[in-house]
XYZ file of C-alpha atoms in Angstrom:
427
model
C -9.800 -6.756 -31.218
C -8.405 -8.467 -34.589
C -5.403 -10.399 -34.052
C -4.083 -8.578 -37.008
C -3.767 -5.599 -35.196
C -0.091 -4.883 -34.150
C 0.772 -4.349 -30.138
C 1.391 -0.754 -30.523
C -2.884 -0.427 -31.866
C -3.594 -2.941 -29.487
C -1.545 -0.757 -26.832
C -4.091 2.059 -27.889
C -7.270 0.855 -28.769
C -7.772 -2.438 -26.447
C -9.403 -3.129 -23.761
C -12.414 -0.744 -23.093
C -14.890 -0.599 -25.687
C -17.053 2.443 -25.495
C -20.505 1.934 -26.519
C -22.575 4.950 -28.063
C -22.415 8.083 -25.748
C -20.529 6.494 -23.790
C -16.803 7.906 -21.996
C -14.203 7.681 -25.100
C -11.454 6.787 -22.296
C -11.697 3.862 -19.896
C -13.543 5.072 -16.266
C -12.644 4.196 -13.187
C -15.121 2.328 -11.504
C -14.277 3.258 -8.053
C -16.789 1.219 -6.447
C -16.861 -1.586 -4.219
C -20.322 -2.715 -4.702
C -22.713 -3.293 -7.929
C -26.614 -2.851 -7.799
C -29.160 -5.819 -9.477
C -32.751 -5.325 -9.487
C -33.466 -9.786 -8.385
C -31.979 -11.415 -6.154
C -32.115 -14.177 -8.577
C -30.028 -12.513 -10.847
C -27.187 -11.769 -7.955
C -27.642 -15.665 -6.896
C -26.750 -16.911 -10.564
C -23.394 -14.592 -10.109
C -22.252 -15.876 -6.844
C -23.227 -19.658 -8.457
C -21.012 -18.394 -11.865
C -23.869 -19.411 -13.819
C -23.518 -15.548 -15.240
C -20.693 -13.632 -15.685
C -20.761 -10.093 -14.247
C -19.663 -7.590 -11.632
C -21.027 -7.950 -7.555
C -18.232 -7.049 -5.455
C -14.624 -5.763 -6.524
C -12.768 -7.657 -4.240
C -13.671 -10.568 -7.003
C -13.777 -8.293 -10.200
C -14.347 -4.512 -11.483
C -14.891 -3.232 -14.867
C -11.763 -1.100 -15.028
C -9.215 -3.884 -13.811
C -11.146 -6.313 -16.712
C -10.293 -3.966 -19.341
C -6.827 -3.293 -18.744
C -6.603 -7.240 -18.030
C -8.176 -8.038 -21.442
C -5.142 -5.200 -22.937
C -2.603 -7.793 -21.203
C -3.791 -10.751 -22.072
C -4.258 -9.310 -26.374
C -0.256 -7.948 -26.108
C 0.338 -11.558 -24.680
C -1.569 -13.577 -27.061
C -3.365 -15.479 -24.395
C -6.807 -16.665 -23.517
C -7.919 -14.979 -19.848
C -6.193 -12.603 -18.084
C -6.555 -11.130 -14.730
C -4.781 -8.256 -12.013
C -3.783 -8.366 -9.150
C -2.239 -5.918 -6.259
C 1.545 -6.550 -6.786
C 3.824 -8.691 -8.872
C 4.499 -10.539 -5.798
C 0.367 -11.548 -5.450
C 0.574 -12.764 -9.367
C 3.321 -14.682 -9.204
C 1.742 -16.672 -5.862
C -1.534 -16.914 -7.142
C -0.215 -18.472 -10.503
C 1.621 -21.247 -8.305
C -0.799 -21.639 -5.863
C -3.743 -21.744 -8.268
C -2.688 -25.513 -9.179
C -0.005 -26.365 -5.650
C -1.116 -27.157 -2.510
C 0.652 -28.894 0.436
C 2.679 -31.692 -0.683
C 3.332 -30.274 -4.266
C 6.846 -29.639 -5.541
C 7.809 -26.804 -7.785
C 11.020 -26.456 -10.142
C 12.409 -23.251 -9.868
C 15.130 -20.963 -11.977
C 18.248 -20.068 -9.457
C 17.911 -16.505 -11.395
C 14.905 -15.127 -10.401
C 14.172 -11.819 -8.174
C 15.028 -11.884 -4.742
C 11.635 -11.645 -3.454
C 10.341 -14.632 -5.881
C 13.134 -16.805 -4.798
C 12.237 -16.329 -1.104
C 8.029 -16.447 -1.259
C 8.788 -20.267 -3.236
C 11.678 -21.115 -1.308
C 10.643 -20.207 2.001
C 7.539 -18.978 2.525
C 5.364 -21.433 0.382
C 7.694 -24.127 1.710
C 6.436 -23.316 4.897
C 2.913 -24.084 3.469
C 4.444 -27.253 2.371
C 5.264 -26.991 -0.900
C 8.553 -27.716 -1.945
C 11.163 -26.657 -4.168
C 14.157 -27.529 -6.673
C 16.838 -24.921 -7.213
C 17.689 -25.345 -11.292
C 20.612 -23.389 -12.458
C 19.133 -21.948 -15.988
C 21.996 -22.817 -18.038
C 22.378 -25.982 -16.812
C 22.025 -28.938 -20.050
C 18.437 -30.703 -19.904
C 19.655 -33.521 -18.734
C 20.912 -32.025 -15.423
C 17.752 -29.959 -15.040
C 15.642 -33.297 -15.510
C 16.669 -34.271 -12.703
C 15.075 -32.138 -10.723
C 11.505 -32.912 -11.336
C 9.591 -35.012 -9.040
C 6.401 -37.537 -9.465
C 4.542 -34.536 -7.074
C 5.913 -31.598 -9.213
C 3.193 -29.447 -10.463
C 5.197 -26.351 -12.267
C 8.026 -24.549 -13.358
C 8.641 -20.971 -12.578
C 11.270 -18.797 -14.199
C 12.227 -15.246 -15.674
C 12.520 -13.993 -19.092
C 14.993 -12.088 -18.292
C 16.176 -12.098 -14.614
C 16.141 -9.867 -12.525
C 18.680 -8.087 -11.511
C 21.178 -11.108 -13.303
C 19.938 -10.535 -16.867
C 20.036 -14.185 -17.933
C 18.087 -14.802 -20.768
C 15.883 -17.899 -20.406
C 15.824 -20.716 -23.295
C 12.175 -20.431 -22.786
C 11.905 -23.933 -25.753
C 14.337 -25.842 -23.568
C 12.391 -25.106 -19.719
C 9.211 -25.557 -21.950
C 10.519 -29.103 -22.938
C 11.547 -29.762 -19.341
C 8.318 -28.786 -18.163
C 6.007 -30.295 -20.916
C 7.815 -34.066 -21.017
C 6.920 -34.243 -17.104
C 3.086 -33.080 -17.616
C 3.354 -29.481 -15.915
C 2.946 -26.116 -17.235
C 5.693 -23.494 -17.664
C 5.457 -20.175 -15.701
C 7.272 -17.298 -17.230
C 7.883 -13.692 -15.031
C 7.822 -11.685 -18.533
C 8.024 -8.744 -16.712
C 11.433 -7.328 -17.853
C 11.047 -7.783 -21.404
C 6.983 -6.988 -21.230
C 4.759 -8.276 -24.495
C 6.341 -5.537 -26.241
C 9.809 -6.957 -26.888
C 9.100 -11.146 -25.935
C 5.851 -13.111 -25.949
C 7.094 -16.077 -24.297
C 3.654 -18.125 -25.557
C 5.044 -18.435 -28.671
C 7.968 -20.543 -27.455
C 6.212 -22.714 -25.585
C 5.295 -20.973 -22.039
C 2.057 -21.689 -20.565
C 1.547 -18.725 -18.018
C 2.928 -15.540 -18.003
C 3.007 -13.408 -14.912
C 4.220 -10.208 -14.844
C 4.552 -6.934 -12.132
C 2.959 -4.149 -14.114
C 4.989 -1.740 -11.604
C 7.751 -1.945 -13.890
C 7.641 -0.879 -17.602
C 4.070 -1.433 -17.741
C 3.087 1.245 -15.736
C 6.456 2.949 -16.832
C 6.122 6.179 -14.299
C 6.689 4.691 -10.714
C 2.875 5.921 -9.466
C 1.170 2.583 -9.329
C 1.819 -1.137 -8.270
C 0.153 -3.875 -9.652
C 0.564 -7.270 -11.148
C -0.594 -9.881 -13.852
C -1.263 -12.878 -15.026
C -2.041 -14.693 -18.421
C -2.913 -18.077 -18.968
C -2.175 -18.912 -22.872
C -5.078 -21.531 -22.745
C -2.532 -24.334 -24.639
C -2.051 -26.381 -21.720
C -4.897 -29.595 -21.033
C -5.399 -29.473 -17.479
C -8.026 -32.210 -18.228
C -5.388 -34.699 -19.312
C -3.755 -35.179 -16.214
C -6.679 -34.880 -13.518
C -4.373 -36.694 -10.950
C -1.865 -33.700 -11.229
C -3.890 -30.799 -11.081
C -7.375 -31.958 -8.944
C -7.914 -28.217 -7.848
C -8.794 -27.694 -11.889
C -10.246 -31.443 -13.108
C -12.119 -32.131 -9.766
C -15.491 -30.241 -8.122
C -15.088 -27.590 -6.235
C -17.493 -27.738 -3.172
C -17.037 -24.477 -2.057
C -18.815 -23.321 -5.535
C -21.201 -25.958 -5.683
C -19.414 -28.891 -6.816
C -18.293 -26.866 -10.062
C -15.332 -28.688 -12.075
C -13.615 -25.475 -13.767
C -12.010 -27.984 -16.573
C -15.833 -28.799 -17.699
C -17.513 -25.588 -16.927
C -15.237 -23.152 -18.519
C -12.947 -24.759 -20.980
C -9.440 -22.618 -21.520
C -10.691 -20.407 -19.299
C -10.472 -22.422 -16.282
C -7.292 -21.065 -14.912
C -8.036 -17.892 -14.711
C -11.637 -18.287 -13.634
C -10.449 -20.511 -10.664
C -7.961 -18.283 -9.612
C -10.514 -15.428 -9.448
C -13.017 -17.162 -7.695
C -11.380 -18.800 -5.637
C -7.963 -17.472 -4.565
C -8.879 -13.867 -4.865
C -12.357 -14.507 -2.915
C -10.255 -16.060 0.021
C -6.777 -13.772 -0.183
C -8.070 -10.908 -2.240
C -5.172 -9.546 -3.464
C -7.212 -7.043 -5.512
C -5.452 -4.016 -7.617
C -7.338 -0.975 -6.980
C -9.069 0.324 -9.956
C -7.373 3.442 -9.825
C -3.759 1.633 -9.787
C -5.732 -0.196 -12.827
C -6.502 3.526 -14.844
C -3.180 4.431 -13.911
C -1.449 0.917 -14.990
C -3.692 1.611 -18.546
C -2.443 5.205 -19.030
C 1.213 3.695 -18.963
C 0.319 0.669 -21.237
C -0.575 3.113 -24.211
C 2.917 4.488 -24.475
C 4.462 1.269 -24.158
C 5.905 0.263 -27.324
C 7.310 3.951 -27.536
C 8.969 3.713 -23.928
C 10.729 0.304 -24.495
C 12.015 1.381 -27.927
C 13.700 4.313 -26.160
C 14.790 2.641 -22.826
C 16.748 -0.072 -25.144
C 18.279 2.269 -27.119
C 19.964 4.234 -24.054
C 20.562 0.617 -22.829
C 22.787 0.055 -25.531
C 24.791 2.907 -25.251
C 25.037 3.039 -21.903
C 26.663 -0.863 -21.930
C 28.574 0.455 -24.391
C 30.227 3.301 -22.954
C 30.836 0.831 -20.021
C 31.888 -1.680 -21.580
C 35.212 0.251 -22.833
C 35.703 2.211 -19.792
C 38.820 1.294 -18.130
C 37.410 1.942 -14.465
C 34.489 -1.037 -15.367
C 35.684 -4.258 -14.788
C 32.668 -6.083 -16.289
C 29.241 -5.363 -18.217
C 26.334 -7.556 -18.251
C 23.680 -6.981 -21.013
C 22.073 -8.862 -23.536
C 22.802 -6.540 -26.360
C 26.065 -6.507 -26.488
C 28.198 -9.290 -29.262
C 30.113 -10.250 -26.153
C 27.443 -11.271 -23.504
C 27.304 -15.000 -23.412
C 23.136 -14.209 -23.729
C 23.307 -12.042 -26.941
C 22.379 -15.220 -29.258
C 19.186 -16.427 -27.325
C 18.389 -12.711 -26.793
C 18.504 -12.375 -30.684
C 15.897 -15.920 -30.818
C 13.831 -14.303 -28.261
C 13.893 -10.821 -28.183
C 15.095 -9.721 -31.712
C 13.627 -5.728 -31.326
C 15.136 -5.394 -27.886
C 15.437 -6.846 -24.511
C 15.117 -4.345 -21.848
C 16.649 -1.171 -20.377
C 18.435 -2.886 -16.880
C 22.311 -3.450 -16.935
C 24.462 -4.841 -14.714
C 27.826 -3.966 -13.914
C 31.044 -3.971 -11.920
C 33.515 -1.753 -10.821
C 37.292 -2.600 -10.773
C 37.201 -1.313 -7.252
C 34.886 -4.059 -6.198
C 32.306 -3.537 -3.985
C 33.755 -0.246 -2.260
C 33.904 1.488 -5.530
C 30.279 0.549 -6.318
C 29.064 2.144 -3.254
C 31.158 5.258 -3.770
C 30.177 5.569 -7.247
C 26.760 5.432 -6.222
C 26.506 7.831 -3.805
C 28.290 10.346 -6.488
C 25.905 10.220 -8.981
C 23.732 13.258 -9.635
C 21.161 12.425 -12.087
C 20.838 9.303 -11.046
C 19.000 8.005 -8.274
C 19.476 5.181 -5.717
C 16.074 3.945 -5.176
C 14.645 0.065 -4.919
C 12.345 0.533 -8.057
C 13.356 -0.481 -11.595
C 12.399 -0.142 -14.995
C 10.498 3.258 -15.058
C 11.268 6.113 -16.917
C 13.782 7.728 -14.822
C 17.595 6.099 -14.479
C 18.514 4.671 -11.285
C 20.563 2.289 -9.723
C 20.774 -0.357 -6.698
C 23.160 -2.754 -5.229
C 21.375 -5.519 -4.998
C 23.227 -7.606 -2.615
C 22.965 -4.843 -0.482
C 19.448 -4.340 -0.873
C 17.163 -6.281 -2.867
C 18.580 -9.353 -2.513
C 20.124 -8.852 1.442
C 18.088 -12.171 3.075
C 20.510 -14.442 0.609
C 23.462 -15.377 1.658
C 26.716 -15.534 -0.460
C 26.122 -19.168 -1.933
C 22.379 -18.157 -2.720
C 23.447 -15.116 -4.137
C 26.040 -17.005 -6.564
C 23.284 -19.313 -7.625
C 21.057 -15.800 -8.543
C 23.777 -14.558 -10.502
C 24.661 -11.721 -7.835
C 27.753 -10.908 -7.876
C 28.914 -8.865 -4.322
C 29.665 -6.346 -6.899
C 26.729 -5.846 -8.964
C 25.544 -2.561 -9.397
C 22.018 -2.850 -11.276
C 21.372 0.133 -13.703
C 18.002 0.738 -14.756
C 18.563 3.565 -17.810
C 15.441 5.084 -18.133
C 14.358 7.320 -20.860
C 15.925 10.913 -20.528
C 19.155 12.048 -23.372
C 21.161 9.135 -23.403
C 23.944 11.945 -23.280
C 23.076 12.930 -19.660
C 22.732 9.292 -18.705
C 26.370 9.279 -19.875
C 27.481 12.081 -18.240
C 26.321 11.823 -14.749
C 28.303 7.836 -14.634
C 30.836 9.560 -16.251
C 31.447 11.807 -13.284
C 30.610 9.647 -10.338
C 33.164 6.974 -12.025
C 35.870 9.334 -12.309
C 35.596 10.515 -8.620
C 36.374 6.847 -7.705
């Protein structure tokens, strides 16, 4: 589409193209399988001398369109799906680490992120520097190694709520010759495009706000095309090098920007085939077309909600990145000027007691593990999510043994209010 168009069009009309006569909404192309009349013509596919469709594992028409949506709202070059944010954010570090790599990593990221880099892909042998985000650049400089290959952090974290200085990890990452990986997920294209400042990759778990409704897990991830893979073969041989298992193609040579992203869908998805189902994928595109509408609303209860909070006398501390007060409400206003998100964090004077009795009061409300749909709900993280850290990891992720994580969702603000109201008086 034209680059003039603005995301809430592009949250509309992008993606499928319907030619004459042809279904005015996207299909789903629930098939696993696509026919060719020569065996030639299936040969050149498999050889990526022609792009097209032969088995979905690799590719389907319906997961392309709502990957080509992503990537426009983005701003990047090649985009592709996968089954789970967990899959997208692996596949974007493993598509340039391998054993002996290194990898600098935010403390602040989700639970589940911390531990697949920390310990999981460490068991692959990959290691990994804990950076606290705030840190000056000088301390986080120190954490990058002659073998490190990437940066990964959040946005916005999740469930801390720091907002990254996405020019400053950018920097980091750039004056050591490795991309920057942002989890955009939280904020979504809508409210940050973290390509503008700098980021190289974005990765995101379209469960959230993307798909908006709770039906449907999926992930992303964009490659902006700004980063030279080329000019540092030494670092990133998986990219500048053949590949023998297609046919001694170098990805760099053959496909240009779009080398990333081809290599980590013929390649990684072929072996580990992390696929998203193309119904998830119809689903997933349903939710991206009311978008823009659903983040304007969920950041609008946000704000009152932290609000209200924030002057109750039974909270003992807010964390969002609207409010004047929050130590992130200036980089939030660089970055994310129209919004940030609808999660808060809080505490309860009572400590961590009182959280779990509030909880288990609240009527409207409901204590689940998802976040960032359209329905409220909260989650104690250290009691959940983030359970496998221990206390000193859980201080360096910015969870406090109090945190209660609210994710306002998109009903009256009023009865948002109303049901905390009278779970926190009961405490």
């Amino acid at each position: 589409m034209s680059k003039n168009y603005e995301k809430e069009t592009i949250c509309i009309q992008s993606g499928w193209k319907p030619k004459n006569g042809e279904p005015r909404v996207l299909p789903i192309y629930q098939s696993t399988t696509f026919k060719y009349d020569s065996s030639e013509h299936m040969g050149k596919l498999f050889d990526l001398e022609e792009s097209g469709y032969f088995y979905t594992r690799l590719q389907n028409p319906t997961n392309d369109c709502v990957a080509a949506k992503i990537c426009e709202l983005e701003g990047g070059v090649a985009a592709m799906l996968t089954s789970s944010g967990q899959a997208a954010t692996y596949y974007a570090v493993f598509n340039i680490c391998e054993a002996g790599d290194h990898i600098v990593l935010s403390s602040t990221v989700y639970g589940g992120t911390h531990n697949l880099i920390t310990c999981t892909m460490k068991k692959m042998g990959i290691e990994c520097t804990v950076v606290d985000p705030d840190a000056d650049e000088s301390e986080i400089n120190k954490a990058f190694k002659e073998n490190t290959k990437c940066v990964f952090a959040e946005t916005i974290a999740n469930p801390a709520l720091v907002v990254l200085d996405i020019e400053k990890f950018a920097r980091l990452a750039h004056s050591h010759n490795v991309p920057l990986i942002v989890d955009n997920t939280f904020a979504t294209p809508i409210n940050c495009n973290p390509f503008k400042w700098g980021a190289d990759i974005i990765t995101h778990s379209t469960t959230k706000y993307m798909d908006g409704h709770a039906i449907s897990v999926g992930g992303c991830i964009v490659d902006s095309g700004n980063f030279d893979w080329s000019k540092y073969p030494e670092k990133f041989p998986g990219l500048c090098t053949p590949d023998e298992s297609y046919h001694g193609i170098t990805y760099t040579e053959k496909f240009g920007k779009a080398a990333y992203i081809t290599k980590a869908t013929s390649q990684l998805m072929r072996d580990l085939g992390s696929i998203q189902s193309p119904q998830n994928a119809f689903l997933l595109n349903v939710g991206l077309e009311t978008l823009p509408l659903r983040m304007e609303r969920h950041c609008y209860n946000a704000q009152k909600v932290a609000e209200y909070l924030e002057a109750h006398e039974k909270v003992a501390w807010v964390n969002y990145p609207g409010l004047k007060s929050n130590k992130y409400y200036e980089l939030a206003q660089k970055y994310m000027p129209n919004g940030s998100c609808g999660v808060i964090s809080f505490g309860l004077k009572g400590g961590r007691k009182a959280a779990s009795d509030m909880m288990d009061k609240l009527e409207l409300v409901a204590i689940v593990t998802h976040v960032a749909d359209s329905r409220t709900s909260v989650l104690h993280p250290a009691s959940h999510t983030h359970r496998q850290m221990n206390d000193e990891q859980l201080l360096e992720a910015g969870v406090a043994p109090d945190m209660i994580r609210l994710s306002v969702g998109i009903e009256n603000v009023k009865d948002i209010i109303a049901d905390l109201e009278q779970a926190i008086d009961k405490i």
